[in-house]
Amino acid sequence: MTGMRVAIMQPYFLPYLGYFSLIASADRFVVFDPVQYIRRGWINRNRILKPGGSDSQYIAVPVAKHARTTLIRDIQISADTDWKSKIRAQVDHYRAHAPFYGPAREILDDCLRIDTNRIVELNVHCLRVVCDALKLNLDVVAFHDIQPPIETPQHAGQWALHIADRIGAGSYINPAGGRGIFKPNEFSEKGIKLQFMTNSLTPYSQHNGGNFIAGLSILDVLMFNSIDETRSKIVDDSVVTS
């Protein structure tokens, strides 16, 4: 058993702070995309504040038409709309009341600078841009690059088991909300420590009269917190337990 810690998640678009806490807790992060794309999930959209701050709105990357059974890794970005300009316009209202609008907007612009028609490539690029800005280590590997291929699991919790075992991890870290899908004895038999992470998502001022809306995209956190403050929330507000 090695000391390497691995975490595995589907590639979300500009995800919430807890996603980055998971990245920060791991030595290697596996982008998991061999499963069916689900509409109205987090693969191609996330939430930011609406103007006025009383509610949230979605920022989204439009995807091309596809079969219902299409896997995440095969989802293409639609070329029919200027979605990048729309997202930029949606965040413009932060300019009036977010103290760190400038740096956050630069990060967003870097995220949108990539030219690709693959949603997974876009999302991984965004993760790299944000992690670089926050000085978080991101040793990322795509599921399809793991060789030899992972055997088909008998139940959902075995995806993580087989991946962690194949890449030689000593521990696997998962968000606490997914605890129920795992069989701890399967991990112990392989000599892999099964751990779970929780994040407190401590409220911060969104300059909206105290009506804090939790779980928004990392963009919202960056609008109202400095780079150092955001990094502290990611690293210090998370707890990993067995």
C-alpha positions as protocol buffer text, in pm:
chain_id: "A"
residue {
  index: 1
  type: MET
  ca { x: 0 y: 0 z: 0 }
}
residue {
  index: 2
  type: THR
  ca { x: 132 y: 343 z: -92 }
}
residue {
  index: 3
  type: GLY
  ca { x: 53 y: 674 z: 70 }
}
residue {
  index: 4
  type: MET
  ca { x: -101 y: 824 z: -245 }
}
residue {
  index: 5
  type: ARG
  ca { x: -449 y: 969 z: -196 }
}
residue {
  index: 6
  type: VAL
  ca { x: -686 y: 960 z: -491 }
}
residue {
  index: 7
  type: ALA
  ca { x: -1021 y: 1130 z: -551 }
}
residue {
  index: 8
  type: ILE
  ca { x: -1260 y: 1071 z: -841 }
}
residue {
  index: 9
  type: MET
  ca { x: -1533 y: 1297 z: -977 }
}
residue {
  index: 10
  type: GLN
  ca { x: -1726 y: 1362 z: -1295 }
}
residue {
  index: 11
  type: PRO
  ca { x: -1598 y: 1672 z: -1479 }
}
residue {
  index: 12
  type: TYR
  ca { x: -1825 y: 1955 z: -1364 }
}
residue {
  index: 13
  type: PHE
  ca { x: -1835 y: 2303 z: -1516 }
}
residue {
  index: 14
  type: LEU
  ca { x: -1686 y: 2567 z: -1281 }
}
residue {
  index: 15
  type: PRO
  ca { x: -1803 y: 2368 z: -977 }
}
residue {
  index: 16
  type: TYR
  ca { x: -1870 y: 2479 z: -621 }
}
residue {
  index: 17
  type: LEU
  ca { x: -1605 y: 2525 z: -355 }
}
residue {
  index: 18
  type: GLY
  ca { x: -1638 y: 2172 z: -212 }
}
residue {
  index: 19
  type: TYR
  ca { x: -1526 y: 2021 z: -543 }
}
residue {
  index: 20
  type: PHE
  ca { x: -1197 y: 2208 z: -510 }
}
residue {
  index: 21
  type: SER
  ca { x: -1164 y: 2094 z: -149 }
}
residue {
  index: 22
  type: LEU
  ca { x: -1174 y: 1739 z: -283 }
}
residue {
  index: 23
  type: ILE
  ca { x: -900 y: 1822 z: -534 }
}
residue {
  index: 24
  type: ALA
  ca { x: -690 y: 1980 z: -257 }
}
residue {
  index: 25
  type: SER
  ca { x: -726 y: 1673 z: -36 }
}
residue {
  index: 26
  type: ALA
  ca { x: -594 y: 1433 z: -298 }
}
residue {
  index: 27
  type: ASP
  ca { x: -256 y: 1363 z: -457 }
}
residue {
  index: 28
  type: ARG
  ca { x: -419 y: 1250 z: -781 }
}
residue {
  index: 29
  type: PHE
  ca { x: -757 y: 1347 z: -922 }
}
residue {
  index: 30
  type: VAL
  ca { x: -933 y: 1121 z: -1171 }
}
residue {
  index: 31
  type: VAL
  ca { x: -1182 y: 1274 z: -1415 }
}
residue {
  index: 32
  type: PHE
  ca { x: -1457 y: 1014 z: -1442 }
}
residue {
  index: 33
  type: ASP
  ca { x: -1647 y: 1034 z: -1770 }
}
residue {
  index: 34
  type: PRO
  ca { x: -1744 y: 681 z: -1889 }
}
residue {
  index: 35
  type: VAL
  ca { x: -2105 y: 711 z: -1768 }
}
residue {
  index: 36
  type: GLN
  ca { x: -2421 y: 850 z: -1924 }
}
residue {
  index: 37
  type: TYR
  ca { x: -2460 y: 1225 z: -1945 }
}
residue {
  index: 38
  type: ILE
  ca { x: -2759 y: 1343 z: -1743 }
}
residue {
  index: 39
  type: ARG
  ca { x: -2947 y: 1654 z: -1850 }
}
residue {
  index: 40
  type: ARG
  ca { x: -2985 y: 1933 z: -1593 }
}
residue {
  index: 41
  type: GLY
  ca { x: -2682 y: 1810 z: -1401 }
}
residue {
  index: 42
  type: TRP
  ca { x: -2353 y: 1989 z: -1339 }
}
residue {
  index: 43
  type: ILE
  ca { x: -2153 y: 1876 z: -1643 }
}
residue {
  index: 44
  type: ASN
  ca { x: -2240 y: 2180 z: -1853 }
}
residue {
  index: 45
  type: ARG
  ca { x: -2382 y: 2433 z: -1607 }
}
residue {
  index: 46
  type: ASN
  ca { x: -2351 y: 2590 z: -1264 }
}
residue {
  index: 47
  type: ARG
  ca { x: -2507 y: 2868 z: -1056 }
}
residue {
  index: 48
  type: ILE
  ca { x: -2411 y: 3226 z: -981 }
}
residue {
  index: 49
  type: LEU
  ca { x: -2604 y: 3515 z: -822 }
}
residue {
  index: 50
  type: LYS
  ca { x: -2878 y: 3694 z: -1010 }
}
residue {
  index: 51
  type: PRO
  ca { x: -2858 y: 4073 z: -1025 }
}
residue {
  index: 52
  type: GLY
  ca { x: -2967 y: 4200 z: -686 }
}
residue {
  index: 53
  type: GLY
  ca { x: -2841 y: 3886 z: -512 }
}
residue {
  index: 54
  type: SER
  ca { x: -3175 y: 3757 z: -385 }
}
residue {
  index: 55
  type: ASP
  ca { x: -3161 y: 3437 z: -591 }
}
residue {
  index: 56
  type: SER
  ca { x: -2935 y: 3236 z: -821 }
}
residue {
  index: 57
  type: GLN
  ca { x: -2923 y: 3183 z: -1197 }
}
residue {
  index: 58
  type: TYR
  ca { x: -2758 y: 2925 z: -1419 }
}
residue {
  index: 59
  type: ILE
  ca { x: -2460 y: 2983 z: -1643 }
}
residue {
  index: 60
  type: ALA
  ca { x: -2452 y: 2708 z: -1903 }
}
residue {
  index: 61
  type: VAL
  ca { x: -2257 y: 2566 z: -2193 }
}
residue {
  index: 62
  type: PRO
  ca { x: -2502 y: 2449 z: -2461 }
}
residue {
  index: 63
  type: VAL
  ca { x: -2445 y: 2092 z: -2577 }
}
residue {
  index: 64
  type: ALA
  ca { x: -2508 y: 1949 z: -2922 }
}
residue {
  index: 65
  type: LYS
  ca { x: -2794 y: 1711 z: -2984 }
}
residue {
  index: 66
  type: HIS
  ca { x: -2711 y: 1358 z: -2876 }
}
residue {
  index: 67
  type: ALA
  ca { x: -2868 y: 1024 z: -2797 }
}
residue {
  index: 68
  type: ARG
  ca { x: -3004 y: 977 z: -2446 }
}
residue {
  index: 69
  type: THR
  ca { x: -2741 y: 711 z: -2377 }
}
residue {
  index: 70
  type: THR
  ca { x: -2442 y: 925 z: -2482 }
}
residue {
  index: 71
  type: LEU
  ca { x: -2151 y: 908 z: -2239 }
}
residue {
  index: 72
  type: ILE
  ca { x: -2012 y: 1223 z: -2077 }
}
residue {
  index: 73
  type: ARG
  ca { x: -1682 y: 1181 z: -2263 }
}
residue {
  index: 74
  type: ASP
  ca { x: -1865 y: 1196 z: -2598 }
}
residue {
  index: 75
  type: ILE
  ca { x: -2072 y: 1510 z: -2531 }
}
residue {
  index: 76
  type: GLN
  ca { x: -2000 y: 1790 z: -2777 }
}
residue {
  index: 77
  type: ILE
  ca { x: -2048 y: 2165 z: -2723 }
}
residue {
  index: 78
  type: SER
  ca { x: -2306 y: 2324 z: -2951 }
}
residue {
  index: 79
  type: ALA
  ca { x: -2175 y: 2573 z: -3206 }
}
residue {
  index: 80
  type: ASP
  ca { x: -2516 y: 2734 z: -3258 }
}
residue {
  index: 81
  type: THR
  ca { x: -2489 y: 3010 z: -2993 }
}
residue {
  index: 82
  type: ASP
  ca { x: -2229 y: 3254 z: -2863 }
}
residue {
  index: 83
  type: TRP
  ca { x: -2246 y: 3105 z: -2515 }
}
residue {
  index: 84
  type: LYS
  ca { x: -1916 y: 3255 z: -2401 }
}
residue {
  index: 85
  type: SER
  ca { x: -2046 y: 3609 z: -2452 }
}
residue {
  index: 86
  type: LYS
  ca { x: -2367 y: 3519 z: -2272 }
}
residue {
  index: 87
  type: ILE
  ca { x: -2179 y: 3393 z: -1966 }
}
residue {
  index: 88
  type: ARG
  ca { x: -1960 y: 3704 z: -1960 }
}
residue {
  index: 89
  type: ALA
  ca { x: -2274 y: 3918 z: -1973 }
}
residue {
  index: 90
  type: GLN
  ca { x: -2433 y: 3722 z: -1690 }
}
residue {
  index: 91
  type: VAL
  ca { x: -2143 y: 3795 z: -1454 }
}
residue {
  index: 92
  type: ASP
  ca { x: -2121 y: 4165 z: -1542 }
}
residue {
  index: 93
  type: HIS
  ca { x: -2359 y: 4263 z: -1261 }
}
residue {
  index: 94
  type: TYR
  ca { x: -2096 y: 4157 z: -1006 }
}
residue {
  index: 95
  type: ARG
  ca { x: -1888 y: 4455 z: -1115 }
}
residue {
  index: 96
  type: ALA
  ca { x: -2104 y: 4692 z: -908 }
}
residue {
  index: 97
  type: HIS
  ca { x: -2076 y: 4516 z: -571 }
}
residue {
  index: 98
  type: ALA
  ca { x: -1812 y: 4239 z: -576 }
}
residue {
  index: 99
  type: PRO
  ca { x: -1476 y: 4362 z: -438 }
}
residue {
  index: 100
  type: PHE
  ca { x: -1274 y: 4105 z: -634 }
}
residue {
  index: 101
  type: TYR
  ca { x: -1461 y: 4126 z: -962 }
}
residue {
  index: 102
  type: GLY
  ca { x: -1144 y: 4208 z: -1158 }
}
residue {
  index: 103
  type: PRO
  ca { x: -935 y: 3903 z: -1060 }
}
residue {
  index: 104
  type: ALA
  ca { x: -1240 y: 3673 z: -1080 }
}
residue {
  index: 105
  type: ARG
  ca { x: -1325 y: 3801 z: -1426 }
}
residue {
  index: 106
  type: GLU
  ca { x: -967 y: 3740 z: -1542 }
}
residue {
  index: 107
  type: ILE
  ca { x: -995 y: 3379 z: -1423 }
}
residue {
  index: 108
  type: LEU
  ca { x: -1324 y: 3338 z: -1607 }
}
residue {
  index: 109
  type: ASP
  ca { x: -1175 y: 3485 z: -1925 }
}
residue {
  index: 110
  type: ASP
  ca { x: -882 y: 3241 z: -1900 }
}
residue {
  index: 111
  type: CYS
  ca { x: -1130 y: 2956 z: -1858 }
}
residue {
  index: 112
  type: LEU
  ca { x: -1321 y: 3058 z: -2170 }
}
residue {
  index: 113
  type: ARG
  ca { x: -1012 y: 3116 z: -2381 }
}
residue {
  index: 114
  type: ILE
  ca { x: -983 y: 2751 z: -2482 }
}
residue {
  index: 115
  type: ASP
  ca { x: -1108 y: 2653 z: -2829 }
}
residue {
  index: 116
  type: THR
  ca { x: -1267 y: 2309 z: -2806 }
}
residue {
  index: 117
  type: ASN
  ca { x: -1592 y: 2136 z: -2891 }
}
residue {
  index: 118
  type: ARG
  ca { x: -1563 y: 1878 z: -2613 }
}
residue {
  index: 119
  type: ILE
  ca { x: -1728 y: 1951 z: -2280 }
}
residue {
  index: 120
  type: VAL
  ca { x: -1480 y: 1735 z: -2087 }
}
residue {
  index: 121
  type: GLU
  ca { x: -1182 y: 1919 z: -2234 }
}
residue {
  index: 122
  type: LEU
  ca { x: -1341 y: 2253 z: -2148 }
}
residue {
  index: 123
  type: ASN
  ca { x: -1415 y: 2151 z: -1791 }
}
residue {
  index: 124
  type: VAL
  ca { x: -1069 y: 2009 z: -1724 }
}
residue {
  index: 125
  type: HIS
  ca { x: -917 y: 2328 z: -1866 }
}
residue {
  index: 126
  type: CYS
  ca { x: -1132 y: 2535 z: -1628 }
}
residue {
  index: 127
  type: LEU
  ca { x: -1023 y: 2321 z: -1333 }
}
residue {
  index: 128
  type: ARG
  ca { x: -658 y: 2378 z: -1426 }
}
residue {
  index: 129
  type: VAL
  ca { x: -706 y: 2754 z: -1460 }
}
residue {
  index: 130
  type: VAL
  ca { x: -877 y: 2787 z: -1121 }
}
residue {
  index: 131
  type: CYS
  ca { x: -630 y: 2556 z: -946 }
}
residue {
  index: 132
  type: ASP
  ca { x: -335 y: 2746 z: -1094 }
}
residue {
  index: 133
  type: ALA
  ca { x: -481 y: 3076 z: -972 }
}
residue {
  index: 134
  type: LEU
  ca { x: -537 y: 2933 z: -624 }
}
residue {
  index: 135
  type: LYS
  ca { x: -199 y: 2754 z: -615 }
}
residue {
  index: 136
  type: LEU
  ca { x: -367 y: 2415 z: -568 }
}
residue {
  index: 137
  type: ASN
  ca { x: -191 y: 2105 z: -694 }
}
residue {
  index: 138
  type: LEU
  ca { x: -395 y: 1933 z: -965 }
}
residue {
  index: 139
  type: ASP
  ca { x: -242 y: 1604 z: -1076 }
}
residue {
  index: 140
  type: VAL
  ca { x: -529 y: 1507 z: -1304 }
}
residue {
  index: 141
  type: VAL
  ca { x: -573 y: 1189 z: -1506 }
}
residue {
  index: 142
  type: ALA
  ca { x: -860 y: 1104 z: -1738 }
}
residue {
  index: 143
  type: PHE
  ca { x: -1035 y: 773 z: -1678 }
}
residue {
  index: 144
  type: HIS
  ca { x: -976 y: 662 z: -2038 }
}
residue {
  index: 145
  type: ASP
  ca { x: -600 y: 711 z: -1996 }
}
residue {
  index: 146
  type: ILE
  ca { x: -578 y: 451 z: -1719 }
}
residue {
  index: 147
  type: GLN
  ca { x: -418 y: 137 z: -1858 }
}
residue {
  index: 148
  type: PRO
  ca { x: -491 y: -147 z: -1873 }
}
residue {
  index: 149
  type: PRO
  ca { x: -866 y: -68 z: -1882 }
}
residue {
  index: 150
  type: ILE
  ca { x: -1065 y: -95 z: -1560 }
}
residue {
  index: 151
  type: GLU
  ca { x: -1282 y: -404 z: -1527 }
}
residue {
  index: 152
  type: THR
  ca { x: -1659 y: -352 z: -1523 }
}
residue {
  index: 153
  type: PRO
  ca { x: -1778 y: -315 z: -1161 }
}
residue {
  index: 154
  type: GLN
  ca { x: -2049 y: -526 z: -1001 }
}
residue {
  index: 155
  type: HIS
  ca { x: -2194 y: -221 z: -824 }
}
residue {
  index: 156
  type: ALA
  ca { x: -2144 y: 158 z: -835 }
}
residue {
  index: 157
  type: GLY
  ca { x: -1904 y: 173 z: -542 }
}
residue {
  index: 158
  type: GLN
  ca { x: -1657 y: -56 z: -717 }
}
residue {
  index: 159
  type: TRP
  ca { x: -1567 y: 204 z: -981 }
}
residue {
  index: 160
  type: ALA
  ca { x: -1364 y: 390 z: -720 }
}
residue {
  index: 161
  type: LEU
  ca { x: -1225 y: 66 z: -577 }
}
residue {
  index: 162
  type: HIS
  ca { x: -1098 y: -58 z: -913 }
}
residue {
  index: 163
  type: ILE
  ca { x: -954 y: 280 z: -1013 }
}
residue {
  index: 164
  type: ALA
  ca { x: -777 y: 333 z: -680 }
}
residue {
  index: 165
  type: ASP
  ca { x: -637 y: -20 z: -692 }
}
residue {
  index: 166
  type: ARG
  ca { x: -519 y: 14 z: -1053 }
}
residue {
  index: 167
  type: ILE
  ca { x: -324 y: 336 z: -996 }
}
residue {
  index: 168
  type: GLY
  ca { x: -173 y: 214 z: -669 }
}
residue {
  index: 169
  type: ALA
  ca { x: -349 y: 446 z: -424 }
}
residue {
  index: 170
  type: GLY
  ca { x: -319 y: 398 z: -50 }
}
residue {
  index: 171
  type: SER
  ca { x: -644 y: 584 z: 21 }
}
residue {
  index: 172
  type: TYR
  ca { x: -956 y: 693 z: -162 }
}
residue {
  index: 173
  type: ILE
  ca { x: -1142 y: 1012 z: -64 }
}
residue {
  index: 174
  type: ASN
  ca { x: -1509 y: 1070 z: -152 }
}
residue {
  index: 175
  type: PRO
  ca { x: -1761 y: 1340 z: -59 }
}
residue {
  index: 176
  type: ALA
  ca { x: -1945 y: 1230 z: 254 }
}
residue {
  index: 177
  type: GLY
  ca { x: -2281 y: 1238 z: 77 }
}
residue {
  index: 178
  type: GLY
  ca { x: -2186 y: 934 z: -129 }
}
residue {
  index: 179
  type: ARG
  ca { x: -2094 y: 713 z: 166 }
}
residue {
  index: 180
  type: GLY
  ca { x: -2385 y: 475 z: 111 }
}
residue {
  index: 181
  type: ILE
  ca { x: -2268 y: 329 z: -221 }
}
residue {
  index: 182
  type: PHE
  ca { x: -1945 y: 182 z: -83 }
}
residue {
  index: 183
  type: LYS
  ca { x: -1864 y: -147 z: 90 }
}
residue {
  index: 184
  type: PRO
  ca { x: -1575 y: -66 z: 325 }
}
residue {
  index: 185
  type: ASN
  ca { x: -1464 y: -429 z: 350 }
}
residue {
  index: 186
  type: GLU
  ca { x: -1388 y: -434 z: -24 }
}
residue {
  index: 187
  type: PHE
  ca { x: -1144 y: -146 z: 21 }
}
residue {
  index: 188
  type: SER
  ca { x: -981 y: -295 z: 332 }
}
residue {
  index: 189
  type: GLU
  ca { x: -930 y: -625 z: 148 }
}
residue {
  index: 190
  type: LYS
  ca { x: -730 y: -434 z: -114 }
}
residue {
  index: 191
  type: GLY
  ca { x: -532 y: -242 z: 148 }
}
residue {
  index: 192
  type: ILE
  ca { x: -697 y: 87 z: 51 }
}
residue {
  index: 193
  type: LYS
  ca { x: -816 y: 330 z: 317 }
}
residue {
  index: 194
  type: LEU
  ca { x: -1168 y: 456 z: 246 }
}
residue {
  index: 195
  type: GLN
  ca { x: -1218 y: 817 z: 360 }
}
residue {
  index: 196
  type: PHE
  ca { x: -1490 y: 1080 z: 333 }
}
residue {
  index: 197
  type: MET
  ca { x: -1468 y: 1457 z: 310 }
}
residue {
  index: 198
  type: THR
  ca { x: -1709 y: 1719 z: 437 }
}
residue {
  index: 199
  type: ASN
  ca { x: -1690 y: 2092 z: 372 }
}
residue {
  index: 200
  type: SER
  ca { x: -1849 y: 2350 z: 599 }
}
residue {
  index: 201
  type: LEU
  ca { x: -1920 y: 2603 z: 320 }
}
residue {
  index: 202
  type: THR
  ca { x: -1880 y: 2886 z: 570 }
}
residue {
  index: 203
  type: PRO
  ca { x: -2095 y: 3185 z: 468 }
}
residue {
  index: 204
  type: TYR
  ca { x: -1922 y: 3489 z: 324 }
}
residue {
  index: 205
  type: SER
  ca { x: -2063 y: 3830 z: 243 }
}
residue {
  index: 206
  type: GLN
  ca { x: -2230 y: 3836 z: -98 }
}
residue {
  index: 207
  type: HIS
  ca { x: -2323 y: 4202 z: -47 }
}
residue {
  index: 208
  type: ASN
  ca { x: -2692 y: 4114 z: -71 }
}
residue {
  index: 209
  type: GLY
  ca { x: -2822 y: 4206 z: 270 }
}
residue {
  index: 210
  type: GLY
  ca { x: -2715 y: 3888 z: 444 }
}
residue {
  index: 211
  type: ASN
  ca { x: -2920 y: 3652 z: 227 }
}
residue {
  index: 212
  type: PHE
  ca { x: -2635 y: 3406 z: 180 }
}
residue {
  index: 213
  type: ILE
  ca { x: -2683 y: 3151 z: -99 }
}
residue {
  index: 214
  type: ALA
  ca { x: -2453 y: 2853 z: -46 }
}
residue {
  index: 215
  type: GLY
  ca { x: -2308 y: 2612 z: -299 }
}
residue {
  index: 216
  type: LEU
  ca { x: -2272 y: 2850 z: -592 }
}
residue {
  index: 217
  type: SER
  ca { x: -1997 y: 2819 z: -853 }
}
residue {
  index: 218
  type: ILE
  ca { x: -1640 y: 2890 z: -746 }
}
residue {
  index: 219
  type: LEU
  ca { x: -1681 y: 3208 z: -952 }
}
residue {
  index: 220
  type: ASP
  ca { x: -1909 y: 3352 z: -686 }
}
residue {
  index: 221
  type: VAL
  ca { x: -1659 y: 3270 z: -410 }
}
residue {
  index: 222
  type: LEU
  ca { x: -1384 y: 3440 z: -608 }
}
residue {
  index: 223
  type: MET
  ca { x: -1598 y: 3751 z: -661 }
}
residue {
  index: 224
  type: PHE
  ca { x: -1627 y: 3815 z: -287 }
}
residue {
  index: 225
  type: ASN
  ca { x: -1303 y: 3669 z: -152 }
}
residue {
  index: 226
  type: SER
  ca { x: -937 y: 3724 z: -232 }
}
residue {
  index: 227
  type: ILE
  ca { x: -727 y: 3443 z: -374 }
}
residue {
  index: 228
  type: ASP
  ca { x: -579 y: 3376 z: -29 }
}
residue {
  index: 229
  type: GLU
  ca { x: -921 y: 3382 z: 139 }
}
residue {
  index: 230
  type: THR
  ca { x: -1066 y: 3146 z: -121 }
}
residue {
  index: 231
  type: ARG
  ca { x: -774 y: 2907 z: -88 }
}
residue {
  index: 232
  type: SER
  ca { x: -817 y: 2911 z: 290 }
}
residue {
  index: 233
  type: LYS
  ca { x: -1184 y: 2818 z: 256 }
}
residue {
  index: 234
  type: ILE
  ca { x: -1092 y: 2529 z: 28 }
}
residue {
  index: 235
  type: VAL
  ca { x: -808 y: 2394 z: 238 }
}
residue {
  index: 236
  type: ASP
  ca { x: -907 y: 2482 z: 595 }
}
residue {
  index: 237
  type: ASP
  ca { x: -1286 y: 2436 z: 588 }
}
residue {
  index: 238
  type: SER
  ca { x: -1276 y: 2073 z: 477 }
}
residue {
  index: 239
  type: VAL
  ca { x: -1251 y: 1768 z: 704 }
}
residue {
  index: 240
  type: VAL
  ca { x: -1145 y: 1418 z: 592 }
}
residue {
  index: 241
  type: THR
  ca { x: -1255 y: 1126 z: 810 }
}
residue {
  index: 242
  type: SER
  ca { x: -1265 y: 749 z: 781 }
}
